[in-house]
CSV table of N, CA and C in Angstrom, one decimal:
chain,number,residue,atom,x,y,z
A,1,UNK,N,-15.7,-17.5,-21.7
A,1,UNK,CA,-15.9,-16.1,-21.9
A,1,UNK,C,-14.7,-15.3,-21.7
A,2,UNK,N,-14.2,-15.7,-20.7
A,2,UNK,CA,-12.7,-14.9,-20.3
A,2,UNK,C,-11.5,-14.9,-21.5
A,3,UNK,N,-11.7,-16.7,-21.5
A,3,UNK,CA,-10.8,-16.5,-23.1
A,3,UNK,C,-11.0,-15.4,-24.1
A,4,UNK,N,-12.1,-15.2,-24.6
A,4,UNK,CA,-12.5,-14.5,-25.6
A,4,UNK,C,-12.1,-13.2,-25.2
A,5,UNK,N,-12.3,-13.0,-24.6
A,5,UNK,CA,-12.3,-11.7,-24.0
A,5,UNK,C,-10.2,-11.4,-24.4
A,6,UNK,N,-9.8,-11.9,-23.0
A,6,UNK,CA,-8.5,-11.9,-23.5
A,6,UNK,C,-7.9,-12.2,-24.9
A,7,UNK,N,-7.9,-13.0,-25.7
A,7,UNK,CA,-7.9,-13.2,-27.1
A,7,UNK,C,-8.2,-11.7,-28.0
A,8,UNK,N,-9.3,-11.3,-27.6
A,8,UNK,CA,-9.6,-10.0,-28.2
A,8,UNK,C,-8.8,-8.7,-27.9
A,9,UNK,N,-8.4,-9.1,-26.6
A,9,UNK,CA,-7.4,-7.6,-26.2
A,9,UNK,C,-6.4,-7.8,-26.9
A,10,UNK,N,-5.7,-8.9,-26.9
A,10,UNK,CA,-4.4,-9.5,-27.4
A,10,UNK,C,-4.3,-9.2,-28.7
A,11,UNK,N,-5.5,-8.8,-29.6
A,11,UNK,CA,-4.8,-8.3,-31.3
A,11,UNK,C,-5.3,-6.9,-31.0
A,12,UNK,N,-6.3,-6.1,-29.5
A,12,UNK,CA,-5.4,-5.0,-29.6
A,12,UNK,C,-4.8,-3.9,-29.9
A,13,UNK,N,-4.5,-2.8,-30.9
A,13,UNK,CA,-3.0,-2.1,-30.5
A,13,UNK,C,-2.9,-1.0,-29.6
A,14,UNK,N,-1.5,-0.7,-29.0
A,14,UNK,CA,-1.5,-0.2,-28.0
A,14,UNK,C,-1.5,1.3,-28.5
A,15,UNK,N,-2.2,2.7,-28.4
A,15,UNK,CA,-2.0,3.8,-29.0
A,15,UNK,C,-0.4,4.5,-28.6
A,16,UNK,N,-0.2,5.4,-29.1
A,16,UNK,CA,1.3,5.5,-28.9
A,16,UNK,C,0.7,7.0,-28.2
A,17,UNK,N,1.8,8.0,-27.5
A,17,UNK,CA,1.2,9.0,-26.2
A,17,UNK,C,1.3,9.9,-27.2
A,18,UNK,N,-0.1,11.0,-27.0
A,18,UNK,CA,-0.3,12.2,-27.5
A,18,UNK,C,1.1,12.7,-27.2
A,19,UNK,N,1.2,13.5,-28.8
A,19,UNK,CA,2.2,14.3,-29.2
A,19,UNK,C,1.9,15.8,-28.2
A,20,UNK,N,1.0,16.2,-27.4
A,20,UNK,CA,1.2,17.1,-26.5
A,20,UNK,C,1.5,17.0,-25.3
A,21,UNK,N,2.2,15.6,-25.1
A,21,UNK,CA,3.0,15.3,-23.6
A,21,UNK,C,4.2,15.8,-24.4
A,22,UNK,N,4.9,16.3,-23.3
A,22,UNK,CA,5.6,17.1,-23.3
A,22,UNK,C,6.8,16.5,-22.2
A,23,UNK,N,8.3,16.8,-22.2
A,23,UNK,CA,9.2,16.8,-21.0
A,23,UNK,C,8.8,17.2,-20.0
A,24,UNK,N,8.1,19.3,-20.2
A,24,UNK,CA,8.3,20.0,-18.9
A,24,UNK,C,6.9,19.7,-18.2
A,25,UNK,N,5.8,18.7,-18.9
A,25,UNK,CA,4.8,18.2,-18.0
A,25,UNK,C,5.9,17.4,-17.0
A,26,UNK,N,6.3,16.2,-17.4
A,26,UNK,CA,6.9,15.1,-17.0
A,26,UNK,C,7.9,15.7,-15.8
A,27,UNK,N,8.7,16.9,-15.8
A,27,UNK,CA,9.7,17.9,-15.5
A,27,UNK,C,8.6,18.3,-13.9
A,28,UNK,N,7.3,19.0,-14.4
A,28,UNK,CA,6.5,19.8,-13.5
A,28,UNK,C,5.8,18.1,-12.2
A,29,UNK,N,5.4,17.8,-12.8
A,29,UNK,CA,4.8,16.8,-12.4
A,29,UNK,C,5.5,15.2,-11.5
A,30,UNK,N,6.5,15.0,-12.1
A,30,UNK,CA,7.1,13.9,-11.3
A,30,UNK,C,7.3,14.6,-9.8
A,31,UNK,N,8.0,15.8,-9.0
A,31,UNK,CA,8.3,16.0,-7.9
A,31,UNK,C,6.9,16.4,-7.3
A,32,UNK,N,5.8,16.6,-8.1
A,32,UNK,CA,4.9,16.6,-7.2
A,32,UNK,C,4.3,15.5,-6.6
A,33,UNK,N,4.4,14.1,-7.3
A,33,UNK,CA,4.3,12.5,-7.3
A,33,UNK,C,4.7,12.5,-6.5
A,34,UNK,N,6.2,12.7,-6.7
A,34,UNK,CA,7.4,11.6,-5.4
A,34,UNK,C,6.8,12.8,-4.0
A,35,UNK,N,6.4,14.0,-4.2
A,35,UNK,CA,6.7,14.5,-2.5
A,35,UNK,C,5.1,13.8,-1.8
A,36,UNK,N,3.9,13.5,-3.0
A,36,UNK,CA,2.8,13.5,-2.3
A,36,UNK,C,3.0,12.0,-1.8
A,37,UNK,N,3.8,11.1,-3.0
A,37,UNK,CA,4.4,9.9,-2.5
A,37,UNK,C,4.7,9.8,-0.9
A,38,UNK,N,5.5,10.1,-0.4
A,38,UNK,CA,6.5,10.2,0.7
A,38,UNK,C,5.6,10.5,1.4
A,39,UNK,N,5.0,12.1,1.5
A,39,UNK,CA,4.0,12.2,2.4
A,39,UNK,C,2.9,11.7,3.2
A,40,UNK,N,2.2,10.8,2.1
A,40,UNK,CA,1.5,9.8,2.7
A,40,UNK,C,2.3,8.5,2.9
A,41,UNK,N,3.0,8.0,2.7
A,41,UNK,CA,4.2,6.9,3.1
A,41,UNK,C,4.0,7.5,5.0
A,42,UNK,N,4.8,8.5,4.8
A,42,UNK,CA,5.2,9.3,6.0
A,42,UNK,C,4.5,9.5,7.4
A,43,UNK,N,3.1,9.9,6.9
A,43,UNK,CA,2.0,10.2,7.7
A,43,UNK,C,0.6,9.4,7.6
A,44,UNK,N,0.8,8.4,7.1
A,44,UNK,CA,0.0,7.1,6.8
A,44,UNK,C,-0.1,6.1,7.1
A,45,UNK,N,1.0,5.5,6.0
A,45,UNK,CA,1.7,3.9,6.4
A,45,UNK,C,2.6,3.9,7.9
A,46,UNK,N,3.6,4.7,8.0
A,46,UNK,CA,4.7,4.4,8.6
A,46,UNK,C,3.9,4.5,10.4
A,47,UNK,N,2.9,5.4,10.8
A,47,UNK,CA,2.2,5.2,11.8
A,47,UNK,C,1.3,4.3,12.1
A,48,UNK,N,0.8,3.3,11.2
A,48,UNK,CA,0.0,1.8,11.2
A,48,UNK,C,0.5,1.3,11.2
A,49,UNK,N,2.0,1.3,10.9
A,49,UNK,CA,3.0,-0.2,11.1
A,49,UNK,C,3.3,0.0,12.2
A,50,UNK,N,3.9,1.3,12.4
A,50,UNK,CA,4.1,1.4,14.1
A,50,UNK,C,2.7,0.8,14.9
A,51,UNK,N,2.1,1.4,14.9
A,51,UNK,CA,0.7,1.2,16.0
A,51,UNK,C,0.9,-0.5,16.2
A,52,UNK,N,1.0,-1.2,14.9
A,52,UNK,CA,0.5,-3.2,15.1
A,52,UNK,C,1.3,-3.3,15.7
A,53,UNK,N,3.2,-3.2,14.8
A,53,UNK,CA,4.0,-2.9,15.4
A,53,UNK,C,4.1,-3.3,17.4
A,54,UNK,N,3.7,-2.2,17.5
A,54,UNK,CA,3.6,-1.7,19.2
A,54,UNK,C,2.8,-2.7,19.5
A,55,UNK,N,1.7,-3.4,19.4
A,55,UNK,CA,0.6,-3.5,19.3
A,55,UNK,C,1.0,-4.7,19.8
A,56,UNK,N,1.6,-5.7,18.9
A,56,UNK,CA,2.2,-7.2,19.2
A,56,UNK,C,3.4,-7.6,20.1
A,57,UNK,N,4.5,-5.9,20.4
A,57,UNK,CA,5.6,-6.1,21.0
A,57,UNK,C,5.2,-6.0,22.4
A,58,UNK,N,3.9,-5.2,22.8
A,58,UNK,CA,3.2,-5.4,24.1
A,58,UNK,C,2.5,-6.3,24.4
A,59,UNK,N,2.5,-6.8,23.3
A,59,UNK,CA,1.2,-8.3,24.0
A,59,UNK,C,2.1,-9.8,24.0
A,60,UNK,N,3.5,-9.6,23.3
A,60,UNK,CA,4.4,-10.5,23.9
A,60,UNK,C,5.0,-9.9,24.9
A,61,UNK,N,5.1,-8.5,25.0
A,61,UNK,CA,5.8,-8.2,26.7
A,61,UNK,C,5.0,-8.9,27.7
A,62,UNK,N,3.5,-8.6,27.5
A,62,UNK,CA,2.4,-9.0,28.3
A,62,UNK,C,3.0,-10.5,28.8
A,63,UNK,N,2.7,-11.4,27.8
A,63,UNK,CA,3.0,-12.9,27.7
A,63,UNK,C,4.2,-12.9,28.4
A,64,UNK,N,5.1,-12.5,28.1
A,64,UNK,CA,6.2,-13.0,28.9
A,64,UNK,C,6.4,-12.9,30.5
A,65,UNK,N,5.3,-11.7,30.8
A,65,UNK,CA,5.2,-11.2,32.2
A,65,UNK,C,4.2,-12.2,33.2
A,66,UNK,N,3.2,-12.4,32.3
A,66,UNK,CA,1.8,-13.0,32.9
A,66,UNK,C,1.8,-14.6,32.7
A,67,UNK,N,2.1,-15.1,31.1
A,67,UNK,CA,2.8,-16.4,31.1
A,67,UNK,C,1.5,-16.8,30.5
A,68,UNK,N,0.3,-15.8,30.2
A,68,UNK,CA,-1.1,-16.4,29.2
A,68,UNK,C,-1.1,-15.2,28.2
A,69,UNK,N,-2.0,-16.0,27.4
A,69,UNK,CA,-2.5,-14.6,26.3
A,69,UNK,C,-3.4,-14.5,26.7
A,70,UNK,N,-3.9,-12.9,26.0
A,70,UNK,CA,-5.1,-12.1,26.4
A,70,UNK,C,-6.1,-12.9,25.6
A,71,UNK,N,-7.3,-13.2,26.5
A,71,UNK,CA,-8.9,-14.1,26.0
A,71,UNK,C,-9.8,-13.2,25.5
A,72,UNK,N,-9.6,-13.2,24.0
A,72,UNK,CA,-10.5,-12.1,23.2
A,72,UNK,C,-11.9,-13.0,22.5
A,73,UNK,N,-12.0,-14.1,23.1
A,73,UNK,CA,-12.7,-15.0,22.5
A,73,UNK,C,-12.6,-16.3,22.0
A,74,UNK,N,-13.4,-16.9,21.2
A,74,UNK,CA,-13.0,-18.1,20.3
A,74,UNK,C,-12.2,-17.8,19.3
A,75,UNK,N,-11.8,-16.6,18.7
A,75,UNK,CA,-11.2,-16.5,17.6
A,75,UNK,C,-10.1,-15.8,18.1
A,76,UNK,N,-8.7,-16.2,18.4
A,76,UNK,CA,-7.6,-15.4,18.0
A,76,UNK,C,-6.8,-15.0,16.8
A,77,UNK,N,-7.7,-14.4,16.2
A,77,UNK,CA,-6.9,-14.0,14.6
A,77,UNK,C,-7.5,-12.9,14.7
A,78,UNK,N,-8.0,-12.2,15.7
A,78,UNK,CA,-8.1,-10.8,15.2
A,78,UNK,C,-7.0,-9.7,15.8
């Protein structure tokens, strides 16, 4: 079924972009992308990497002070 499927998209055609896109869309619009981009980059990601980040550099400080890991259970993969 998947074959078919793909085989069917594969003839396809791709439409070509409405003649009312425009530069000054593309002009208005891209710096609103890249700042909402960044923003959440900024105030999102970059404080979850910190947090694990932190998260692991204290639990080998731990280890190297105490000389065990912390017993969270049977499963250490969380």
């Amino acid at each position: 079924m998947p074959h078919d499927l793909l085989r069917t998209l594969a003839n396809d055609g791709v439409p070509d972009r409405p003649c009312e896109m425009s530069r000054r869309v593309h002009h208005r619009l891209n710096p609103l992308l890249m700042t909402l981009h960044l923003a959440e980059f900024v105030l999102q990601t970059l404080p979850y990497a910190f947090f694990h980040f932190l998260k692991a550099l204290f639990g080998a400080c731990l280890f190297s002070f105490t000389g065990e890991f912390r017993n969270e259970g049977d499963n250490h993969a969380k």
